[in-house]
């Protein structure tokens, strides 16, 4: 994706199985991490607008937690995901039954700034070749870039 197609301040990286987007956020890392791991915030974060609401699960996600979301891509549906990776304050990743993961990493930069990265990783999926044939991970480049920009914008508000 050309830089002019990306939200301002966001960079992306793409390889065979993953696409990542990164931006600096004007907030402490702990605040950003808690914002990302709260399913109630996922509709605001969603880069493609497919996440419509939190249905079930804890307020703040932790190791092994399951949570359900109301979704819509053309038609409404529901999706339950499970936290598969967790390092408090630094990393959280979840997967739905298809197995591929959405991973968020937050790195403190000092002061009230941090770097946030979202990665879509199809290597953990049940059948990665099918996802590659469907154009992934490239098809998620705009989505992860917009998700990261949405997190940064949330914290840039006065």
Short mmCIF file of N, CA and C in Angstrom, two decimals:
data_model
loop_
_atom_site.label_atom_id
_atom_site.label_comp_id
_atom_site.label_asym_id
_atom_site.label_seq_id
_atom_site.Cartn_x
_atom_site.Cartn_y
_atom_site.Cartn_z
N UNK A 1 0.85 -1.17 0.00
CA UNK A 1 0.00 0.00 0.00
C UNK A 1 0.90 1.23 0.00
N UNK A 2 0.60 2.17 -0.85
CA UNK A 2 1.40 3.39 -0.92
C UNK A 2 1.20 4.20 0.35
N UNK A 3 2.26 4.89 0.76
CA UNK A 3 2.20 5.68 2.00
C UNK A 3 1.04 6.67 2.00
N UNK A 4 0.71 7.25 0.84
CA UNK A 4 -0.39 8.22 0.80
C UNK A 4 -1.74 7.56 1.07
N UNK A 5 -1.83 6.24 0.96
CA UNK A 5 -3.07 5.53 1.23
C UNK A 5 -3.24 5.18 2.71
N UNK A 6 -2.19 5.36 3.48
CA UNK A 6 -2.23 5.01 4.91
C UNK A 6 -2.67 6.21 5.74
N UNK A 7 -3.30 5.94 6.88
CA UNK A 7 -3.57 7.04 7.80
C UNK A 7 -2.25 7.72 8.20
N UNK A 8 -2.29 9.01 8.43
CA UNK A 8 -1.09 9.76 8.81
C UNK A 8 -0.45 9.17 10.05
N UNK A 9 0.87 9.06 10.02
CA UNK A 9 1.62 8.59 11.18
C UNK A 9 1.65 7.08 11.36
N UNK A 10 1.10 6.32 10.43
CA UNK A 10 1.06 4.86 10.54
C UNK A 10 1.97 4.25 9.48
N UNK A 11 2.77 3.27 9.91
CA UNK A 11 3.58 2.50 8.97
C UNK A 11 3.11 1.06 9.00
N UNK A 12 3.31 0.36 7.88
CA UNK A 12 2.91 -1.04 7.82
C UNK A 12 4.08 -1.90 7.36
N UNK A 13 3.98 -3.18 7.68
CA UNK A 13 4.94 -4.19 7.23
C UNK A 13 4.15 -5.42 6.84
N UNK A 14 4.55 -6.04 5.73
CA UNK A 14 3.80 -7.17 5.18
C UNK A 14 4.78 -8.28 4.82
N UNK A 15 4.43 -9.52 5.19
CA UNK A 15 5.17 -10.67 4.71
C UNK A 15 4.17 -11.76 4.33
N UNK A 16 4.62 -12.95 4.11
CA UNK A 16 3.76 -14.03 3.61
C UNK A 16 2.57 -14.33 4.53
N UNK A 17 2.79 -14.25 5.84
CA UNK A 17 1.76 -14.64 6.80
C UNK A 17 1.22 -13.53 7.68
N UNK A 18 1.86 -12.36 7.67
CA UNK A 18 1.44 -11.31 8.60
C UNK A 18 1.38 -9.94 7.91
N UNK A 19 0.55 -9.09 8.48
CA UNK A 19 0.57 -7.67 8.16
C UNK A 19 0.47 -6.94 9.48
N UNK A 20 1.34 -5.94 9.66
CA UNK A 20 1.38 -5.16 10.89
C UNK A 20 1.27 -3.69 10.57
N UNK A 21 0.71 -2.95 11.51
CA UNK A 21 0.66 -1.50 11.43
C UNK A 21 1.12 -0.94 12.77
N UNK A 22 1.88 0.16 12.71
CA UNK A 22 2.48 0.74 13.90
C UNK A 22 2.31 2.25 13.88
N UNK A 23 2.08 2.81 15.07
CA UNK A 23 2.02 4.26 15.22
C UNK A 23 2.44 4.63 16.64
N UNK A 24 2.89 5.85 16.81
CA UNK A 24 3.13 6.38 18.15
C UNK A 24 1.83 6.96 18.67
N UNK A 25 1.63 6.79 19.99
CA UNK A 25 0.40 7.24 20.63
C UNK A 25 0.77 8.19 21.76
N UNK A 26 0.10 9.33 21.87
CA UNK A 26 0.41 10.30 22.91
C UNK A 26 -0.26 9.95 24.24
N UNK A 27 0.14 8.81 24.81
CA UNK A 27 -0.45 8.36 26.08
C UNK A 27 0.48 7.34 26.72
N UNK A 28 0.37 7.15 28.03
CA UNK A 28 1.17 6.12 28.70
C UNK A 28 0.82 4.72 28.18
N UNK A 29 1.81 3.87 28.10
CA UNK A 29 1.63 2.52 27.56
C UNK A 29 0.54 1.75 28.31
N UNK A 30 0.48 1.86 29.62
CA UNK A 30 -0.53 1.13 30.40
C UNK A 30 -1.95 1.53 30.04
N UNK A 31 -2.16 2.82 29.80
CA UNK A 31 -3.49 3.30 29.41
C UNK A 31 -3.88 2.74 28.04
N UNK A 32 -2.93 2.73 27.12
CA UNK A 32 -3.20 2.23 25.77
C UNK A 32 -3.46 0.73 25.81
N UNK A 33 -2.66 0.00 26.58
CA UNK A 33 -2.86 -1.43 26.68
C UNK A 33 -4.24 -1.77 27.24
N UNK A 34 -4.65 -1.08 28.29
CA UNK A 34 -5.97 -1.33 28.87
C UNK A 34 -7.09 -0.96 27.89
N UNK A 35 -6.90 0.09 27.10
CA UNK A 35 -7.89 0.47 26.11
C UNK A 35 -8.07 -0.64 25.07
N UNK A 36 -6.96 -1.19 24.59
CA UNK A 36 -7.00 -2.23 23.55
C UNK A 36 -7.58 -3.53 24.10
N UNK A 37 -7.30 -3.87 25.34
CA UNK A 37 -7.76 -5.16 25.87
C UNK A 37 -9.17 -5.11 26.45
N UNK A 38 -9.84 -3.99 26.29
CA UNK A 38 -11.24 -3.87 26.71
C UNK A 38 -12.14 -4.09 25.49
N UNK A 39 -12.87 -5.22 25.43
CA UNK A 39 -13.75 -5.47 24.28
C UNK A 39 -14.77 -4.35 24.03
N UNK A 40 -15.16 -3.63 25.06
CA UNK A 40 -16.12 -2.53 24.88
C UNK A 40 -15.58 -1.46 23.93
N UNK A 41 -14.24 -1.37 23.80
CA UNK A 41 -13.63 -0.37 22.92
C UNK A 41 -13.42 -0.87 21.50
N UNK A 42 -13.60 -2.16 21.25
CA UNK A 42 -13.30 -2.72 19.94
C UNK A 42 -14.12 -2.12 18.80
N UNK A 43 -15.40 -1.72 18.99
CA UNK A 43 -16.10 -1.06 17.88
C UNK A 43 -15.42 0.26 17.49
N UNK A 44 -14.91 1.01 18.44
CA UNK A 44 -14.20 2.26 18.15
C UNK A 44 -12.87 1.99 17.45
N UNK A 45 -12.20 0.91 17.82
CA UNK A 45 -10.90 0.57 17.27
C UNK A 45 -11.01 -0.03 15.87
N UNK A 46 -12.03 -0.81 15.61
CA UNK A 46 -12.17 -1.60 14.38
C UNK A 46 -11.86 -0.81 13.11
N UNK A 47 -10.84 -1.26 12.37
CA UNK A 47 -10.42 -0.56 11.17
C UNK A 47 -11.34 -0.71 9.99
N UNK A 48 -12.14 -1.76 9.97
CA UNK A 48 -13.06 -1.96 8.85
C UNK A 48 -14.51 -1.76 9.25
N UNK A 49 -14.75 -1.41 10.52
CA UNK A 49 -16.10 -1.17 10.99
C UNK A 49 -16.93 -2.42 11.20
N UNK A 50 -16.29 -3.59 11.14
CA UNK A 50 -17.05 -4.84 11.26
C UNK A 50 -17.44 -5.17 12.70
N UNK A 51 -16.73 -4.63 13.68
CA UNK A 51 -17.04 -4.91 15.08
C UNK A 51 -18.12 -3.94 15.53
N UNK A 52 -19.25 -4.48 15.95
CA UNK A 52 -20.41 -3.65 16.28
C UNK A 52 -20.67 -3.53 17.78
N UNK A 53 -20.23 -4.51 18.58
CA UNK A 53 -20.47 -4.40 20.01
C UNK A 53 -19.97 -5.61 20.77
N UNK A 54 -19.79 -5.39 22.07
CA UNK A 54 -19.34 -6.43 22.98
C UNK A 54 -20.57 -7.19 23.48
N UNK A 55 -20.54 -8.52 23.38
CA UNK A 55 -21.67 -9.33 23.82
C UNK A 55 -21.41 -10.02 25.15
N UNK A 56 -20.27 -10.68 25.26
CA UNK A 56 -19.97 -11.46 26.45
C UNK A 56 -18.49 -11.36 26.78
N UNK A 57 -18.18 -11.61 28.04
CA UNK A 57 -16.78 -11.66 28.45
C UNK A 57 -16.45 -10.59 29.47
N UNK A 58 -15.21 -10.64 29.95
CA UNK A 58 -14.78 -9.71 30.99
C UNK A 58 -14.58 -8.29 30.46
N UNK A 59 -14.54 -7.35 31.38
CA UNK A 59 -14.32 -5.95 31.02
C UNK A 59 -12.92 -5.74 30.46
N UNK A 60 -11.92 -6.36 31.10
CA UNK A 60 -10.54 -6.29 30.63
C UNK A 60 -10.06 -7.72 30.40
N UNK A 61 -9.58 -7.99 29.20
CA UNK A 61 -9.14 -9.34 28.84
C UNK A 61 -7.81 -9.70 29.47
N UNK A 62 -7.68 -10.97 29.82
CA UNK A 62 -6.45 -11.52 30.36
C UNK A 62 -6.18 -12.90 29.78
N UNK A 63 -5.18 -13.60 30.28
CA UNK A 63 -4.79 -14.89 29.72
C UNK A 63 -5.96 -15.88 29.66
N UNK A 64 -6.21 -16.44 28.47
CA UNK A 64 -7.22 -17.47 28.29
C UNK A 64 -8.66 -17.02 28.27
N UNK A 65 -8.91 -15.72 28.47
CA UNK A 65 -10.30 -15.23 28.48
C UNK A 65 -10.98 -15.43 27.13
N UNK A 66 -12.28 -15.71 27.20
CA UNK A 66 -13.12 -15.80 26.00
C UNK A 66 -14.05 -14.59 26.01
N UNK A 67 -14.29 -14.04 24.81
CA UNK A 67 -15.21 -12.92 24.70
C UNK A 67 -15.95 -13.00 23.37
N UNK A 68 -17.18 -12.53 23.39
CA UNK A 68 -18.01 -12.57 22.20
C UNK A 68 -18.32 -11.17 21.71
N UNK A 69 -18.31 -11.03 20.38
CA UNK A 69 -18.57 -9.73 19.78
C UNK A 69 -19.69 -9.84 18.75
N UNK A 70 -20.48 -8.78 18.64
CA UNK A 70 -21.44 -8.64 17.56
C UNK A 70 -20.69 -8.05 16.38
N UNK A 71 -20.83 -8.68 15.22
CA UNK A 71 -20.07 -8.30 14.03
C UNK A 71 -21.03 -8.05 12.87
N UNK A 72 -20.51 -7.38 11.82
CA UNK A 72 -21.27 -7.24 10.59
C UNK A 72 -20.32 -7.00 9.43
N UNK A 73 -20.33 -7.92 8.50
CA UNK A 73 -19.68 -7.78 7.20
C UNK A 73 -20.75 -8.17 6.19
N UNK A 74 -21.51 -7.20 5.75
CA UNK A 74 -22.66 -7.49 4.89
C UNK A 74 -23.87 -7.90 5.71
N UNK A 75 -23.75 -9.01 6.42
CA UNK A 75 -24.83 -9.49 7.29
C UNK A 75 -24.32 -9.56 8.73
N UNK A 76 -25.21 -9.40 9.70
CA UNK A 76 -24.79 -9.49 11.09
C UNK A 76 -24.43 -10.94 11.46
N UNK A 77 -23.45 -11.09 12.33
CA UNK A 77 -23.08 -12.39 12.87
C UNK A 77 -22.42 -12.18 14.22
N UNK A 78 -22.15 -13.27 14.89
CA UNK A 78 -21.50 -13.22 16.21
C UNK A 78 -20.21 -14.01 16.14
N UNK A 79 -19.22 -13.56 16.88
CA UNK A 79 -17.93 -14.23 16.89
C UNK A 79 -17.41 -14.29 18.33
N UNK A 80 -16.94 -15.47 18.71
CA UNK A 80 -16.31 -15.64 20.01
C UNK A 80 -14.83 -15.89 19.79
N UNK A 81 -14.01 -15.17 20.53
CA UNK A 81 -12.56 -15.29 20.44
C UNK A 81 -11.99 -15.64 21.80
N UNK A 82 -10.76 -16.15 21.79
CA UNK A 82 -10.06 -16.52 23.01
C UNK A 82 -8.68 -15.87 23.03
N UNK A 83 -8.30 -15.31 24.16
CA UNK A 83 -6.97 -14.73 24.31
C UNK A 83 -5.95 -15.87 24.27
N UNK A 84 -5.01 -15.81 23.34
CA UNK A 84 -4.00 -16.86 23.14
C UNK A 84 -2.61 -16.46 23.58
N UNK A 85 -2.34 -15.16 23.64
CA UNK A 85 -1.04 -14.65 24.09
C UNK A 85 -1.32 -13.48 25.03
N UNK A 86 -0.53 -13.37 26.08
CA UNK A 86 -0.74 -12.27 27.00
C UNK A 86 0.52 -12.01 27.81
N UNK A 87 0.98 -10.77 27.77
CA UNK A 87 2.04 -10.26 28.65
C UNK A 87 1.50 -8.94 29.17
N UNK A 88 1.15 -8.89 30.44
CA UNK A 88 0.48 -7.74 31.02
C UNK A 88 1.22 -6.44 30.68
N UNK A 89 0.46 -5.51 30.15
CA UNK A 89 0.99 -4.20 29.82
C UNK A 89 1.73 -4.13 28.50
N UNK A 90 1.97 -5.27 27.84
CA UNK A 90 2.79 -5.29 26.62
C UNK A 90 2.16 -5.96 25.41
N UNK A 91 1.49 -7.11 25.62
CA UNK A 91 1.06 -7.89 24.47
C UNK A 91 -0.24 -8.64 24.78
N UNK A 92 -1.14 -8.62 23.81
CA UNK A 92 -2.34 -9.43 23.88
C UNK A 92 -2.68 -9.87 22.46
N UNK A 93 -3.06 -11.13 22.31
CA UNK A 93 -3.48 -11.65 21.01
C UNK A 93 -4.66 -12.58 21.23
N UNK A 94 -5.62 -12.50 20.31
CA UNK A 94 -6.77 -13.38 20.39
C UNK A 94 -7.01 -14.03 19.04
N UNK A 95 -7.73 -15.14 19.09
CA UNK A 95 -8.09 -15.87 17.88
C UNK A 95 -9.53 -16.35 18.01
N UNK A 96 -10.23 -16.36 16.89
CA UNK A 96 -11.56 -16.98 16.85
C UNK A 96 -11.39 -18.43 16.42
N UNK A 97 -12.45 -19.18 16.21
CA UNK A 97 -12.30 -20.60 15.88
C UNK A 97 -11.48 -20.90 14.62
N UNK A 98 -11.33 -19.94 13.71
CA UNK A 98 -10.49 -20.13 12.52
C UNK A 98 -9.00 -20.19 12.84
N UNK A 99 -8.63 -19.72 14.04
CA UNK A 99 -7.26 -19.86 14.52
C UNK A 99 -6.31 -18.73 14.23
N UNK A 100 -6.55 -17.93 13.20
CA UNK A 100 -5.61 -16.83 12.96
C UNK A 100 -5.77 -15.78 14.05
N UNK A 101 -4.71 -15.00 14.24
CA UNK A 101 -4.65 -14.12 15.41
C UNK A 101 -4.58 -12.65 15.05
N UNK A 102 -5.13 -11.87 15.94
CA UNK A 102 -4.97 -10.42 15.96
C UNK A 102 -4.15 -10.12 17.21
N UNK A 103 -2.97 -9.57 17.02
CA UNK A 103 -2.02 -9.34 18.11
C UNK A 103 -1.78 -7.84 18.26
N UNK A 104 -1.84 -7.39 19.50
CA UNK A 104 -1.54 -5.99 19.83
C UNK A 104 -0.32 -5.96 20.75
N UNK A 105 0.63 -5.10 20.40
CA UNK A 105 1.82 -4.90 21.22
C UNK A 105 1.92 -3.42 21.55
N UNK A 106 2.27 -3.13 22.79
CA UNK A 106 2.41 -1.75 23.24
C UNK A 106 3.80 -1.62 23.88
N UNK A 107 4.55 -0.63 23.41
CA UNK A 107 5.92 -0.41 23.89
C UNK A 107 6.03 1.01 24.43
N UNK A 108 6.41 1.14 25.70
CA UNK A 108 6.60 2.45 26.31
C UNK A 108 7.80 3.14 25.65
N UNK A 109 7.63 4.43 25.36
CA UNK A 109 8.71 5.21 24.76
C UNK A 109 9.25 6.26 25.71
N UNK A 110 8.71 6.32 26.90
CA UNK A 110 9.13 7.33 27.87
C UNK A 110 8.12 8.46 27.91
N UNK A 111 8.01 9.06 29.07
CA UNK A 111 7.01 10.11 29.24
C UNK A 111 5.63 9.53 29.01
N UNK A 112 4.82 10.30 28.38
CA UNK A 112 3.46 9.88 28.09
C UNK A 112 3.31 9.52 26.61
N UNK A 113 4.23 8.69 26.12
CA UNK A 113 4.18 8.25 24.72
C UNK A 113 4.46 6.76 24.66
N UNK A 114 3.88 6.12 23.67
CA UNK A 114 4.17 4.71 23.45
C UNK A 114 4.02 4.40 21.97
N UNK A 115 4.47 3.23 21.61
CA UNK A 115 4.31 2.73 20.24
C UNK A 115 3.34 1.57 20.31
N UNK A 116 2.35 1.57 19.43
CA UNK A 116 1.36 0.49 19.39
C UNK A 116 1.42 -0.17 18.01
N UNK A 117 1.36 -1.50 18.02
CA UNK A 117 1.39 -2.27 16.78
C UNK A 117 0.28 -3.32 16.81
N UNK A 118 -0.48 -3.37 15.73
CA UNK A 118 -1.43 -4.46 15.55
C UNK A 118 -0.92 -5.34 14.42
N UNK A 119 -0.99 -6.67 14.63
CA UNK A 119 -0.58 -7.63 13.61
C UNK A 119 -1.69 -8.63 13.37
N UNK A 120 -2.02 -8.84 12.11
CA UNK A 120 -2.88 -9.94 11.71
C UNK A 120 -1.94 -11.06 11.28
N UNK A 121 -2.08 -12.24 11.91
CA UNK A 121 -1.18 -13.37 11.67
C UNK A 121 -1.99 -14.59 11.27
N UNK A 122 -1.88 -14.96 9.99
CA UNK A 122 -2.65 -16.11 9.52
C UNK A 122 -1.91 -17.43 9.72
N UNK A 123 -0.64 -17.39 10.15
CA UNK A 123 0.14 -18.63 10.29
C UNK A 123 -0.43 -19.57 11.35
N UNK A 124 -1.20 -19.03 12.29
CA UNK A 124 -1.79 -19.85 13.36
C UNK A 124 -3.17 -20.37 12.98
N UNK A 125 -3.63 -20.04 11.78
CA UNK A 125 -4.95 -20.45 11.32
C UNK A 125 -5.03 -21.94 11.00
N UNK A 126 -6.25 -22.42 10.86
CA UNK A 126 -6.48 -23.83 10.57
C UNK A 126 -5.99 -24.22 9.19
N UNK A 127 -6.10 -23.30 8.21
CA UNK A 127 -5.68 -23.62 6.86
C UNK A 127 -5.15 -22.36 6.17
N UNK A 128 -3.93 -21.95 6.50
CA UNK A 128 -3.36 -20.72 5.93
C UNK A 128 -3.39 -20.64 4.41
N UNK A 129 -3.18 -21.75 3.66
CA UNK A 129 -3.21 -21.60 2.20
C UNK A 129 -4.53 -21.03 1.67
N UNK A 130 -5.65 -21.37 2.30
CA UNK A 130 -6.94 -20.83 1.86
C UNK A 130 -7.00 -19.33 2.09
N UNK A 131 -6.47 -18.87 3.21
CA UNK A 131 -6.46 -17.42 3.49
C UNK A 131 -5.56 -16.70 2.49
N UNK A 132 -4.42 -17.29 2.17
CA UNK A 132 -3.53 -16.67 1.18
C UNK A 132 -4.22 -16.58 -0.18
N UNK A 133 -4.92 -17.64 -0.58
CA UNK A 133 -5.65 -17.61 -1.85
C UNK A 133 -6.71 -16.51 -1.87
N UNK A 134 -7.27 -16.22 -0.72
CA UNK A 134 -8.29 -15.16 -0.60
C UNK A 134 -7.67 -13.76 -0.53
N UNK A 135 -6.33 -13.68 -0.59
CA UNK A 135 -5.67 -12.38 -0.62
C UNK A 135 -5.15 -11.88 0.71
N UNK A 136 -5.20 -12.71 1.71
CA UNK A 136 -4.68 -12.31 3.03
C UNK A 136 -3.21 -12.71 3.12
N UNK A 137 -2.42 -12.01 3.85
CA UNK A 137 -2.74 -10.94 4.79
C UNK A 137 -2.89 -9.55 4.16
N UNK A 138 -2.50 -9.38 2.90
CA UNK A 138 -2.55 -8.06 2.23
C UNK A 138 -3.93 -7.41 2.37
N UNK A 139 -5.00 -8.20 2.27
CA UNK A 139 -6.35 -7.64 2.35
C UNK A 139 -6.63 -6.96 3.69
N UNK A 140 -5.84 -7.26 4.71
CA UNK A 140 -6.06 -6.63 6.02
C UNK A 140 -5.14 -5.44 6.27
N UNK A 141 -4.32 -5.06 5.28
CA UNK A 141 -3.38 -3.95 5.52
C UNK A 141 -4.09 -2.66 5.89
N UNK A 142 -5.08 -2.28 5.14
CA UNK A 142 -5.82 -1.05 5.43
C UNK A 142 -6.52 -1.17 6.79
N UNK A 143 -7.08 -2.35 7.10
CA UNK A 143 -7.80 -2.53 8.36
C UNK A 143 -6.89 -2.34 9.57
N UNK A 144 -5.71 -2.99 9.57
CA UNK A 144 -4.84 -2.85 10.74
C UNK A 144 -4.28 -1.43 10.83
N UNK A 145 -4.00 -0.81 9.68
CA UNK A 145 -3.52 0.57 9.70
C UNK A 145 -4.57 1.51 10.28
N UNK A 146 -5.80 1.33 9.90
CA UNK A 146 -6.88 2.17 10.41
C UNK A 146 -7.15 1.88 11.88
N UNK A 147 -7.06 0.63 12.30
CA UNK A 147 -7.25 0.29 13.71
C UNK A 147 -6.23 1.00 14.58
N UNK A 148 -4.97 0.95 14.18
CA UNK A 148 -3.90 1.60 14.93
C UNK A 148 -4.12 3.12 14.94
N UNK A 149 -4.51 3.68 13.81
CA UNK A 149 -4.79 5.11 13.75
C UNK A 149 -5.96 5.47 14.66
N UNK A 150 -6.96 4.60 14.76
CA UNK A 150 -8.10 4.85 15.64
C UNK A 150 -7.67 4.88 17.11
N UNK A 151 -6.76 3.99 17.49
CA UNK A 151 -6.24 4.02 18.86
C UNK A 151 -5.49 5.32 19.12
N UNK A 152 -4.62 5.70 18.20
CA UNK A 152 -3.86 6.95 18.36
C UNK A 152 -4.80 8.14 18.44
N UNK A 153 -5.82 8.16 17.59
CA UNK A 153 -6.78 9.28 17.59
C UNK A 153 -7.55 9.36 18.89
N UNK A 154 -7.90 8.22 19.46
CA UNK A 154 -8.62 8.21 20.73
C UNK A 154 -7.83 8.97 21.81
N UNK A 155 -6.54 8.74 21.84
CA UNK A 155 -5.71 9.37 22.87
C UNK A 155 -5.24 10.77 22.50
N UNK A 156 -5.40 11.15 21.25
CA UNK A 156 -4.99 12.50 20.82
C UNK A 156 -6.09 13.53 21.09
N UNK A 157 -7.29 13.05 21.41
CA UNK A 157 -8.41 13.97 21.68
C UNK A 157 -8.14 14.75 22.95
N UNK A 158 -8.54 16.02 22.95
CA UNK A 158 -8.35 16.85 24.18
C UNK A 158 -9.24 16.40 25.31
#
